[in-house]
């Protein structure tokens, strides 16, 4: 069940005010308006009427119990869309053209299986729903030509099923939220170490279904590195993939299911490789001269054994500048600028590192190896305070997004990954495409980028762009920028998504990446597990109309 307020991020009362420096920067550079556009009241939001026939309702009640079939206004609104920029714009507009006809909350894996079979018989599309934090239209309640659509909320399938401390394995139910998963594991001295920025409001099943990457995945690995086995309920039956450490028993079925985005079935449980909670952690920040030189430092870290930190996050010059303004610490920022000027680092790129070790000695050894590499690339140490400030506020950014929307600002993110050889050309091409698209609509924007996931062969690129909203054409403005960036990513030979998944928004670019035969192969798998085609239509394999498309 979504734990968030219906129109934005987090819960009421946790709003993030816009610091004065940030306000001044956005007003001067984007023409941000002083006016506030608050979201409408929940009751005023207009939805399509529920198409759930009484017979269908009672058939579903027979499976999950009458208390767990919801079709009230609040349940339908909170399960209609995810948390992408176009989702938030549509929620704030006062009218949604999609909403589930009902929300189902099965209580066991067996009930999930029975619910899917009932939906197949009733010709109802099913949208698996974890935390609903998808930023690519993954939970949009599309019926895909079926008689209706239900959101299948995993909110009652929570908690730790089994832990094997000796082997370092833990099985969690699919609907377990991030903080709850970590709290249960901590009781056994263990951690999964998976910390997406959406950690507070996303679920382990959602992470596996989207091939998520966390802020610490340079150290821990992505969720696809951490998941060892899973249990999936599909309309055709249940699949349980082996949880052994390794196997040569043919192609890896687990790999077919990880990243399947609810189009094949529902992940009811997943078994993860977990580790002891680290005994020592240390955050710090560094400044590096220029993005090109900085990414060379990251390559050296990634390719020198044991030198990369668990959290490694490098902002380009523009993101560094905007983030410092948003941090609102004018006095400290002034001192920082003077310090960097004195060391010849004028337009700095900020690097945040988070080190972990079983104990202080192991951490020190790792850090020393990394610091040697950084110093060889001209990095200037900024100390622990700036790193700790980032760690303290690591989940805060999305709260600020709501405030910016209220002030009429388009704020959106998108991500890709490229090899070390093509990283900079991809970075420049995507940035240029975004700037050109925004400028062409008369709303020139700010485009920043960070690298936050390192691999021996390449890295991720995560872009954030801001512009004044084009009033009355907010979705068209977004669609133009998103399309321009996605085309630039494809032309650069990079992936259409490094961790946000395909969902609805990236589906038009999937065939270009995996080939028509690749898509046909995935469709064949779907036809086996979901012969009626009820699972999450309009995502991953279909290419529906995107919000704001001409
Ligand atoms: C502010 C913000 C920050 C974010 N930061 C990150 C980040 O750092 N890293 C990252 O990887 N992503 C990030 N995301 C994206 C999103 O949080 C991830 O995709 C996350 O994995 C989704 O989890 P969820 O439980 O919210 O899934 P949902 O949004 O509910 O669902 C996502 C997709 O998975 C399917 N699904 C969900 N649960 C199941 C299940 N049990 N079985 C089968 N299919 C299922 C849904 O049908 C949908 O297609 C962020 C999103 C926001 C809004």
Coordinates of C-alpha atoms and ligand atoms in Angstrom, one line a residue:
X1 CA 0.0 0.0 0.0
X2 CA 1.5 3.4 -1.0
X3 CA 2.7 5.1 2.2
X4 CA 2.9 8.5 0.6
X5 CA 0.6 11.5 0.2
X6 CA -1.4 11.1 -2.9
X7 CA 0.0 14.0 -4.8
X8 CA 3.7 13.9 -4.1
X9 CA 6.6 12.4 -2.2
X10 CA 6.7 11.3 1.4
X11 CA 4.1 12.3 3.9
X12 CA 2.5 15.7 4.8
X13 CA 4.6 17.6 7.3
X14 CA 7.9 16.5 5.8
X15 CA 8.1 19.2 3.2
X16 CA 11.4 20.5 2.2
X17 CA 11.6 24.3 2.0
X18 CA 13.5 25.9 -0.9
X19 CA 16.6 27.5 0.6
X20 CA 17.0 31.3 -0.1
X21 CA 20.1 30.7 -2.3
X22 CA 18.3 28.1 -4.4
X23 CA 15.2 30.3 -4.7
X24 CA 17.5 33.2 -5.9
X25 CA 19.3 31.0 -8.4
X26 CA 16.1 29.5 -10.0
X27 CA 14.4 32.9 -10.1
X28 CA 17.3 34.5 -11.8
X29 CA 18.2 31.7 -14.2
X30 CA 14.9 30.0 -15.0
X31 CA 12.5 32.8 -14.3
X32 CA 10.8 30.8 -11.6
X33 CA 7.6 32.4 -10.5
X34 CA 7.0 33.6 -6.9
X35 CA 3.4 32.2 -7.2
X36 CA 2.4 28.9 -5.7
X37 CA 0.2 26.4 -7.5
X38 CA -1.0 24.0 -4.7
X39 CA -2.4 20.6 -5.6
X40 CA -6.2 20.3 -5.5
X41 CA -8.0 18.5 -2.7
X42 CA -8.1 14.7 -3.1
X43 CA -12.0 14.7 -3.3
X44 CA -11.9 17.1 -6.3
X45 CA -9.7 14.8 -8.4
X46 CA -11.8 13.5 -11.3
X47 CA -11.3 9.8 -12.3
X48 CA -12.9 7.6 -14.9
X49 CA -15.8 5.6 -13.3
X50 CA -14.9 2.2 -12.0
X51 CA -15.9 -0.5 -14.6
X52 CA -15.8 -3.4 -12.2
X53 CA -19.0 -5.4 -12.7
X54 CA -20.7 -6.7 -9.5
X55 CA -20.0 -10.3 -10.5
X56 CA -16.3 -9.6 -11.0
X57 CA -16.1 -7.9 -7.6
X58 CA -17.7 -10.9 -5.8
X59 CA -15.4 -13.3 -7.7
X60 CA -12.4 -11.3 -6.4
X61 CA -13.8 -11.1 -2.9
X62 CA -14.0 -14.9 -2.9
X63 CA -10.2 -15.0 -3.4
X64 CA -8.9 -12.3 -1.1
X65 CA -11.8 -11.5 1.2
X66 CA -14.2 -8.5 0.9
X67 CA -12.1 -6.2 3.0
X68 CA -9.2 -6.5 0.5
X69 CA -11.0 -5.5 -2.6
X70 CA -11.1 -1.7 -2.6
X71 CA -12.7 0.7 -5.1
X72 CA -13.0 3.8 -3.0
X73 CA -11.7 7.1 -4.4
X74 CA -8.6 7.3 -2.3
X75 CA -7.5 3.7 -3.1
X76 CA -8.0 4.3 -6.8
X77 CA -6.1 7.6 -6.9
X78 CA -3.2 6.2 -4.9
X79 CA -2.8 3.3 -7.3
X80 CA -3.4 5.1 -10.6
X81 CA 0.1 6.3 -11.5
X82 CA 3.6 6.3 -10.0
X83 CA 5.9 9.2 -9.1
X84 CA 7.4 10.4 -12.4
X85 CA 7.2 14.1 -13.3
X86 CA 4.3 13.5 -15.8
X87 CA 2.6 11.5 -13.1
X88 CA 2.8 14.4 -10.6
X89 CA 1.8 16.9 -13.2
X90 CA -1.3 14.9 -14.0
X91 CA -2.2 14.3 -10.3
X92 CA -1.9 18.1 -9.7
X93 CA -4.0 18.9 -12.8
X94 CA -7.2 17.7 -11.0
X95 CA -8.1 15.0 -13.6
X96 CA -6.7 11.5 -14.4
X97 CA -7.6 9.6 -17.5
X98 CA -6.5 6.3 -15.9
X99 CA -7.3 4.6 -12.6
X100 CA -7.6 1.0 -11.6
X101 CA -11.2 -0.2 -11.3
X102 CA -10.3 -1.8 -8.0
X103 CA -7.3 -2.5 -5.8
X104 CA -6.7 -6.0 -4.6
X105 CA -4.6 -6.8 -1.5
X106 CA -3.9 -10.5 -1.3
X107 CA -2.5 -11.8 1.9
X108 CA -0.4 -14.8 0.8
X109 CA 1.5 -16.1 -2.2
X110 CA -1.3 -18.6 -2.7
X111 CA -3.9 -15.8 -2.8
X112 CA -1.8 -13.9 -5.4
X113 CA -1.8 -17.0 -7.6
X114 CA -5.6 -17.5 -7.2
X115 CA -6.2 -13.7 -7.8
X116 CA -4.2 -13.8 -11.1
X117 CA -6.2 -16.9 -12.2
X118 CA -9.5 -15.1 -11.4
X119 CA -8.4 -12.0 -13.2
X120 CA -7.5 -14.0 -16.3
X121 CA -11.0 -15.6 -16.2
X122 CA -12.6 -12.2 -15.8
X123 CA -10.4 -10.6 -18.5
X124 CA -9.0 -8.0 -16.0
X125 CA -5.6 -6.5 -16.5
X126 CA -3.3 -6.7 -13.4
X127 CA -0.8 -4.1 -12.4
X128 CA 1.5 -5.4 -9.7
X129 CA 2.0 -2.5 -7.2
X130 CA 4.8 -2.3 -4.6
X131 CA 5.6 1.2 -3.3
X132 CA 4.3 2.8 -6.5
X133 CA 7.5 4.8 -6.9
X134 CA 8.1 4.0 -10.5
X135 CA 9.4 7.0 -12.5
X136 CA 8.8 5.4 -15.9
X137 CA 5.0 4.8 -15.9
X138 CA 5.5 1.2 -14.6
X139 CA 2.4 1.2 -12.4
X140 CA 0.1 3.2 -14.6
X141 CA -3.3 1.6 -14.5
X142 CA -3.6 0.7 -18.2
X143 CA -6.3 -1.8 -19.2
X144 CA -4.6 -2.7 -22.5
X145 CA -7.9 -3.5 -24.2
X146 CA -9.1 -5.8 -21.4
X147 CA -12.5 -5.5 -19.7
X148 CA -11.0 -3.7 -16.8
X149 CA -7.8 -3.2 -14.7
X150 CA -6.9 -3.9 -11.1
X151 CA -3.9 -2.8 -9.1
X152 CA -2.5 -5.8 -7.2
X153 CA -1.0 -4.2 -4.1
X154 CA 1.7 -6.3 -2.3
X155 CA 1.2 -4.4 0.9
X156 CA 0.1 -7.5 2.9
X157 CA 3.0 -9.6 1.7
X158 CA 5.7 -8.3 4.0
X159 CA 8.5 -9.4 6.3
X160 CA 11.3 -11.8 6.5
X161 CA 10.5 -15.4 5.6
X162 CA 13.8 -17.1 6.3
X163 CA 17.3 -16.2 7.2
X164 CA 20.5 -18.3 6.8
X165 CA 23.2 -16.3 8.6
X166 CA 25.8 -19.0 7.9
X167 CA 25.3 -18.8 4.2
X168 CA 24.5 -15.0 4.1
X169 CA 21.0 -15.5 2.6
X170 CA 17.7 -13.9 3.5
X171 CA 14.3 -14.4 2.0
X172 CA 11.9 -11.5 2.1
X173 CA 8.3 -11.2 0.9
X174 CA 7.8 -9.0 -2.1
X175 CA 5.9 -6.2 -0.5
X176 CA 8.5 -5.5 2.2
X177 CA 9.4 -1.8 2.3
X178 CA 13.1 -0.8 2.4
X179 CA 13.3 0.4 6.0
X180 CA 11.4 -2.6 7.2
X181 CA 13.6 -5.0 5.3
X182 CA 16.8 -3.4 6.8
X183 CA 15.3 -3.4 10.3
X184 CA 14.4 -7.1 10.2
X185 CA 17.9 -8.0 8.8
X186 CA 19.6 -5.8 11.4
X187 CA 18.1 -8.0 14.1
X188 CA 20.4 -10.8 12.7
X189 CA 23.4 -8.4 12.3
X190 CA 22.8 -8.4 8.5
X191 CA 22.2 -5.8 5.8
X192 CA 21.2 -6.0 2.2
X193 CA 22.9 -2.7 1.5
X194 CA 20.4 -1.7 -1.2
X195 CA 19.7 2.1 -0.8
X196 CA 17.9 3.6 -3.8
X197 CA 17.0 7.2 -3.2
X198 CA 13.4 6.0 -3.0
X199 CA 14.4 3.5 -0.2
X200 CA 11.9 4.8 2.3
X201 CA 8.9 4.2 0.0
X202 CA 9.8 1.3 -2.3
X203 CA 9.7 -2.4 -1.9
X204 CA 12.1 -5.3 -2.3
X205 CA 9.7 -6.9 -5.0
X206 CA 9.7 -3.5 -6.8
X207 CA 13.5 -3.4 -6.7
X208 CA 13.8 -6.9 -8.2
X209 CA 11.1 -6.2 -10.8
X210 CA 12.9 -3.1 -12.0
X211 CA 16.6 -4.2 -11.7
X212 CA 17.1 -1.3 -9.3
X213 CA 20.5 0.1 -8.3
X214 CA 21.1 1.8 -5.0
X215 CA 23.3 4.6 -3.8
X216 CA 25.8 2.0 -2.5
X217 CA 25.7 -0.3 -5.4
X218 CA 29.3 0.4 -6.4
X219 CA 30.2 -1.5 -3.3
X220 CA 27.3 -3.9 -2.8
X221 CA 26.3 -4.5 -6.4
X222 CA 22.9 -3.8 -8.0
X223 CA 19.8 -5.7 -6.9
X224 CA 20.4 -8.1 -9.8
X225 CA 23.8 -8.9 -8.2
X226 CA 22.1 -9.4 -4.8
X227 CA 19.1 -11.5 -5.7
X228 CA 19.9 -15.2 -5.7
X229 CA 16.5 -16.8 -6.1
X230 CA 12.8 -15.8 -6.4
X231 CA 9.3 -17.0 -6.3
X232 CA 6.9 -15.7 -9.0
X233 CA 3.2 -16.2 -9.3
X234 CA 2.0 -16.0 -12.9
X235 CA -1.4 -16.6 -14.5
X236 CA 0.0 -20.0 -15.8
X237 CA 1.3 -21.1 -12.4
X238 CA 4.2 -20.6 -10.0
X239 CA 7.9 -20.6 -10.7
X240 CA 10.5 -20.9 -7.9
X241 CA 14.1 -20.4 -9.1
X242 CA 16.9 -22.2 -7.3
X243 CA 18.7 -20.4 -4.5
X244 CA 22.1 -22.1 -4.8
X245 CA 25.3 -20.1 -5.0
X246 CA 25.8 -21.0 -8.7
X247 CA 24.5 -23.4 -11.3
X248 CA 25.3 -24.7 -14.8
X249 CA 21.7 -26.0 -15.2
X250 CA 21.0 -24.3 -18.5
X251 CA 20.1 -20.6 -19.0
X252 CA 19.4 -18.7 -15.8
X253 CA 15.6 -18.4 -15.4
X254 CA 16.1 -16.0 -12.5
X255 CA 17.6 -13.6 -15.1
X256 CA 14.5 -13.8 -17.2
X257 CA 12.3 -12.8 -14.2
X258 CA 14.5 -10.1 -12.7
X259 CA 13.5 -6.9 -14.5
X260 CA 10.3 -8.3 -15.8
X261 CA 8.4 -5.3 -14.4
X262 CA 5.2 -7.1 -13.6
X263 CA 4.7 -8.2 -17.2
X264 CA 5.2 -11.9 -16.4
X265 CA 3.9 -12.3 -13.0
X266 CA 4.2 -11.2 -9.3
X267 CA 7.4 -11.6 -7.3
X268 CA 6.0 -12.9 -4.0
X269 CA 9.3 -13.7 -2.4
X270 CA 13.0 -13.1 -3.2
X271 CA 16.1 -14.5 -1.6
X272 CA 19.0 -12.1 -1.3
X273 CA 22.7 -12.3 -0.6
X274 CA 23.1 -10.3 2.6
X275 CA 26.2 -9.3 4.5
X276 CA 27.1 -8.5 8.1
X277 CA 26.3 -4.8 9.0
X278 CA 29.7 -3.0 8.5
X279 CA 31.6 -2.2 11.7
X280 CA 33.0 1.0 10.4
X281 CA 31.7 3.7 7.9
X282 CA 33.2 7.0 6.8
X283 CA 31.8 9.6 4.4
X284 CA 33.9 12.4 2.9
X285 CA 33.9 14.8 0.0
X286 CA 36.5 15.8 -2.6
X287 CA 36.7 18.4 -5.3
X288 CA 38.0 17.5 -8.7
X289 CA 38.9 19.8 -11.6
X290 CA 36.5 19.3 -14.5
X291 CA 34.1 16.5 -15.4
X292 CA 36.4 14.9 -18.0
X293 CA 39.4 14.7 -15.6
X294 CA 37.1 13.6 -12.8
X295 CA 35.7 10.6 -14.7
X296 CA 39.2 9.5 -15.5
X297 CA 39.8 9.4 -11.7
X298 CA 36.7 7.3 -11.3
X299 CA 37.9 4.9 -14.1
X300 CA 41.2 4.5 -12.3
X301 CA 39.3 3.8 -9.0
X302 CA 37.0 1.3 -10.7
X303 CA 39.8 -0.5 -12.4
X304 CA 42.3 -0.6 -9.5
X305 CA 41.3 -3.5 -7.3
X306 CA 39.7 -2.6 -4.0
X307 CA 40.1 1.2 -4.4
X308 CA 36.5 2.2 -5.2
X309 CA 34.3 3.3 -2.2
X310 CA 30.9 1.7 -1.4
X311 CA 29.2 5.0 -2.3
X312 CA 30.9 6.9 -5.1
X313 CA 29.0 9.9 -6.4
X314 CA 30.5 12.5 -8.7
X315 CA 28.6 15.6 -9.8
X316 CA 29.5 17.6 -12.9
X317 CA 30.2 21.3 -12.6
X318 CA 26.6 22.3 -13.2
X319 CA 25.1 19.9 -10.7
X320 CA 27.8 20.9 -8.1
X321 CA 26.9 24.5 -8.6
X322 CA 23.1 24.0 -8.3
X323 CA 23.4 21.5 -5.4
X324 CA 25.5 24.0 -3.4
X325 CA 22.8 26.6 -3.9
X326 CA 20.1 24.1 -2.9
X327 CA 22.1 23.1 0.2
X328 CA 21.6 26.8 1.2
X329 CA 24.7 27.1 3.3
X330 CA 25.9 30.4 1.9
X331 CA 28.7 31.0 4.5
X332 CA 30.2 27.5 4.2
X333 CA 29.8 27.6 0.4
X334 CA 31.7 30.9 0.3
X335 CA 34.5 29.5 2.3
X336 CA 34.5 26.3 0.1
X337 CA 34.8 28.4 -3.1
X338 CA 37.7 30.4 -1.7
X339 CA 39.5 27.2 -0.6
X340 CA 39.1 25.7 -4.1
X341 CA 40.2 28.9 -5.8
X342 CA 43.4 28.9 -3.8
X343 CA 44.1 25.3 -5.0
X344 CA 43.3 26.1 -8.7
X345 CA 40.0 24.2 -8.8
X346 CA 37.7 27.0 -10.1
X347 CA 34.7 25.1 -11.6
X348 CA 34.8 22.1 -9.2
X349 CA 33.1 18.7 -9.5
X350 CA 32.0 17.4 -6.1
X351 CA 32.8 13.8 -5.3
X352 CA 31.1 12.1 -2.3
X353 CA 32.7 8.9 -1.1
X354 CA 31.3 6.5 1.5
X355 CA 33.7 3.9 2.8
X356 CA 32.7 0.7 4.7
X357 CA 34.7 -2.0 6.4
X358 CA 34.3 -4.9 8.8
X359 CA 36.3 -2.7 11.2
X360 CA 38.3 0.5 11.2
X361 CA 41.5 -1.2 10.0
X362 CA 39.9 -2.7 7.0
X363 CA 38.2 0.6 6.1
X364 CA 41.5 2.5 6.5
X365 CA 43.3 0.1 4.1
X366 CA 40.5 0.4 1.5
X367 CA 40.4 4.2 1.8
X368 CA 44.2 4.6 1.6
X369 CA 44.2 2.7 -1.8
X370 CA 41.4 5.0 -3.1
X371 CA 42.9 8.2 -1.8
X372 CA 46.3 7.4 -3.6
X373 CA 44.4 7.1 -6.9
X374 CA 42.4 10.3 -6.2
X375 CA 45.4 12.4 -5.3
X376 CA 47.2 11.3 -8.5
X377 CA 44.3 12.8 -10.4
X378 CA 44.4 16.2 -8.7
X379 CA 41.6 15.7 -6.2
X380 CA 41.4 18.2 -3.3
X381 CA 40.1 16.8 0.0
X382 CA 37.1 18.6 1.5
X383 CA 36.9 16.5 4.6
X384 CA 34.3 14.4 6.4
X385 CA 31.7 17.1 7.1
X386 CA 30.5 17.6 3.5
X387 CA 30.3 13.8 3.0
X388 CA 28.4 13.3 6.2
X389 CA 26.0 16.2 5.2
X390 CA 25.3 14.3 2.0
X391 CA 24.7 11.0 3.9
X392 CA 22.3 12.7 6.3
X393 CA 20.3 14.2 3.4
X394 CA 20.6 11.2 1.1
X395 CA 16.8 10.8 0.7
X396 CA 15.8 14.4 0.9
X397 CA 16.0 15.5 -2.8
X398 CA 12.5 14.2 -3.8
X399 CA 10.8 16.2 -1.1
X400 CA 12.2 19.4 -2.7
X401 CA 10.8 18.3 -6.0
X402 CA 7.2 18.8 -4.7
X403 CA 8.1 22.4 -3.7
X404 CA 9.6 23.1 -7.1
X405 CA 6.4 21.8 -8.9
X406 CA 4.4 24.1 -6.6
X407 CA 6.6 27.0 -7.8
X408 CA 6.0 26.1 -11.5
X409 CA 9.3 24.4 -12.2
X410 CA 9.8 21.3 -14.4
X411 CA 12.2 19.0 -12.6
X412 CA 13.0 15.6 -14.1
X413 CA 15.7 13.0 -14.0
X414 CA 16.8 10.4 -16.5
X415 CA 19.7 8.0 -16.6
X416 CA 21.8 5.7 -18.7
X417 CA 25.1 3.9 -18.6
X418 CA 28.0 3.8 -21.1
X419 CA 31.5 2.3 -21.4
X420 CA 34.5 4.4 -20.2
X421 CA 35.3 4.9 -23.9
X422 CA 31.9 6.4 -24.8
X423 CA 31.0 8.0 -21.4
X424 CA 31.9 11.5 -22.2
X425 CA 30.5 11.5 -25.8
X426 CA 27.2 10.2 -24.3
X427 CA 27.3 12.8 -21.5
X428 CA 27.8 15.7 -24.0
X429 CA 25.2 14.4 -26.5
X430 CA 22.4 13.9 -23.9
X431 CA 23.1 17.2 -22.2
X432 CA 23.1 19.0 -25.5
X433 CA 19.8 17.3 -26.5
X434 CA 18.1 18.4 -23.3
X435 CA 19.4 22.0 -23.5
X436 CA 18.4 22.3 -27.1
X437 CA 14.9 20.9 -26.5
X438 CA 14.2 23.2 -23.6
X439 CA 15.6 26.2 -25.4
X440 CA 13.5 25.5 -28.5
X441 CA 10.4 25.8 -26.4
X442 CA 11.4 29.1 -25.0
X443 CA 12.2 27.7 -21.6
X444 CA 16.0 27.4 -21.4
X445 CA 17.0 25.0 -18.6
X446 CA 19.6 23.9 -16.2
X447 CA 21.1 20.5 -17.0
X448 CA 23.3 18.7 -14.5
X449 CA 24.6 15.2 -14.3
X450 CA 26.2 12.8 -11.8
X451 CA 28.0 9.5 -12.0
X452 CA 26.9 7.2 -9.1
X453 CA 27.6 3.6 -10.1
X454 CA 31.0 2.4 -11.2
X455 CA 31.9 -0.8 -13.1
X456 CA 35.2 -1.9 -14.4
X457 CA 34.0 -1.3 -17.9
X458 CA 32.0 1.9 -17.5
X459 CA 29.6 3.9 -15.4
X460 CA 26.1 5.3 -15.1
X461 CA 25.2 8.9 -16.0
X462 CA 22.2 10.4 -14.2
X463 CA 20.9 13.7 -15.5
X464 CA 18.7 16.2 -13.7
X465 CA 17.1 19.0 -15.6
X466 CA 15.1 22.0 -14.5
X467 CA 13.2 24.6 -16.5
X468 CA 10.3 27.0 -16.0
X469 CA 7.1 25.0 -16.7
X470 CA 5.4 25.8 -20.0
X471 CA 2.0 26.6 -18.4
X472 CA -0.8 24.7 -20.1
X473 CA 1.7 22.5 -22.1
X474 CA 3.7 21.0 -19.2
X475 CA 3.4 17.4 -20.6
X476 CA 4.3 18.4 -24.1
X477 CA 7.4 20.2 -22.8
X478 CA 8.4 17.1 -20.9
X479 CA 7.7 14.8 -23.8
X480 CA 9.9 16.8 -26.1
X481 CA 12.8 16.9 -23.7
X482 CA 12.4 13.2 -22.8
X483 CA 12.3 12.1 -26.4
X484 CA 15.3 14.2 -27.4
X485 CA 17.3 12.8 -24.5
X486 CA 16.2 9.2 -25.2
X487 CA 17.0 9.5 -28.9
X488 CA 20.5 10.9 -28.0
X489 CA 21.1 8.0 -25.6
X490 CA 20.1 5.5 -28.3
X491 CA 22.3 7.3 -31.0
X492 CA 25.3 7.2 -28.6
X493 CA 24.9 3.4 -28.3
X494 CA 24.2 3.7 -24.5
X495 CA 21.4 1.9 -22.7
X496 CA 17.9 3.5 -22.5
X497 CA 17.9 2.9 -18.7
X498 CA 20.6 2.0 -16.2
X499 CA 18.2 1.5 -13.2
X500 CA 14.8 3.2 -13.6
X501 CA 13.6 0.3 -15.9
X502 CA 11.6 0.4 -19.1
X503 CA 8.0 0.8 -18.0
X504 CA 5.9 2.8 -20.4
X505 CA 8.3 5.7 -20.9
X506 CA 11.2 3.8 -22.3
X507 CA 9.3 1.1 -24.2
X508 CA 9.6 2.8 -27.6
X509 CA 13.4 2.5 -27.4
X510 CA 13.6 -1.2 -26.2
X511 CA 13.6 -2.8 -29.6
X512 CA 16.4 -0.5 -30.7
X513 CA 18.5 -1.8 -27.8
X514 CA 17.7 -5.6 -27.8
X515 CA 16.6 -6.0 -31.4
X516 CA 13.2 -7.2 -32.8
X517 CA 14.2 -10.9 -32.2
X518 CA 15.0 -10.0 -28.6
X519 CA 11.6 -8.5 -28.1
X520 CA 10.0 -11.5 -29.9
X521 CA 11.8 -13.8 -27.4
X522 CA 10.5 -11.9 -24.4
X523 CA 7.0 -12.0 -25.9
X524 CA 7.3 -15.8 -26.2
X525 CA 8.2 -16.0 -22.6
X526 CA 5.2 -13.8 -21.7
X527 CA 2.9 -16.0 -23.8
X528 CA 4.0 -19.0 -21.7
X529 CA 3.6 -17.4 -18.3
X530 CA 0.7 -15.0 -19.2
X531 CA -1.2 -16.5 -22.1
X532 CA -4.1 -14.1 -21.7
X533 CA -1.8 -11.1 -21.8
X534 CA -3.3 -9.6 -18.6
X535 CA 0.0 -8.8 -16.8
X536 CA 0.8 -5.1 -16.7
X537 CA -0.1 -4.2 -20.3
X538 CA 1.4 -1.2 -22.0
X539 CA 4.8 -1.6 -20.2
X540 CA 8.1 -3.0 -21.3
X541 CA 7.0 -4.8 -24.4
X542 CA 4.2 -2.5 -25.7
X543 CA 4.9 1.0 -26.8
X544 CA 1.8 3.0 -25.8
X545 CA 1.3 6.7 -26.4
X546 CA 3.4 8.7 -23.9
X547 CA 2.0 11.7 -21.9
X548 CA 2.3 14.9 -23.9
X549 CA 2.9 13.0 -27.2
X550 CA 1.7 15.0 -30.3
Ligands
LIG1 C1 12.3 10.1 -5.9 C2 12.7 8.8 -6.5 C3 14.0 8.3 -6.4 C4 14.3 7.1 -7.0 N1 15.6 6.6 -6.8 C5 15.9 5.4 -7.4 C6 17.2 4.9 -7.2 O1 18.1 5.4 -6.5 N2 17.5 3.7 -7.8 C7 16.6 3.0 -8.5 O2 16.8 1.9 -9.0 N3 15.3 3.5 -8.7 C8 15.0 4.6 -8.1 N4 13.7 5.1 -8.3 C9 12.7 4.4 -9.1 C10 11.9 3.4 -8.2 O3 11.9 3.8 -6.8 C11 12.4 2.0 -8.4 O4 12.1 1.6 -9.7 C12 11.9 1.0 -7.4 O5 12.6 -0.2 -7.6 C13 10.4 0.7 -7.5 O6 10.0 0.0 -6.4 P1 8.5 0.1 -5.9 O7 8.3 -0.9 -4.8 O8 8.0 1.4 -5.7 O9 7.8 -0.5 -7.3 P2 6.5 0.0 -8.0 O10 6.8 1.4 -8.4 O11 5.3 -0.3 -7.3 O12 6.6 -0.9 -9.3 C14 7.6 -0.7 -10.3 C15 7.4 -1.8 -11.4 O13 7.6 -3.1 -10.8 C16 6.4 -3.9 -10.9 N5 6.3 -4.5 -9.6 C17 6.3 -3.9 -8.3 N6 6.3 -4.9 -7.4 C18 6.3 -6.1 -8.0 C19 6.3 -7.4 -7.6 N7 6.3 -7.8 -6.3 N8 6.3 -8.4 -8.6 C20 6.3 -8.1 -9.9 N9 6.3 -6.8 -10.3 C21 6.3 -5.8 -9.4 C22 5.3 -2.9 -11.1 O14 4.3 -3.4 -11.8 C23 6.1 -1.8 -12.0 O15 6.1 -2.2 -13.3 C24 13.3 6.4 -7.7 C25 12.0 6.9 -7.8 C26 11.7 8.0 -7.2 C27 10.3 8.6 -7.3

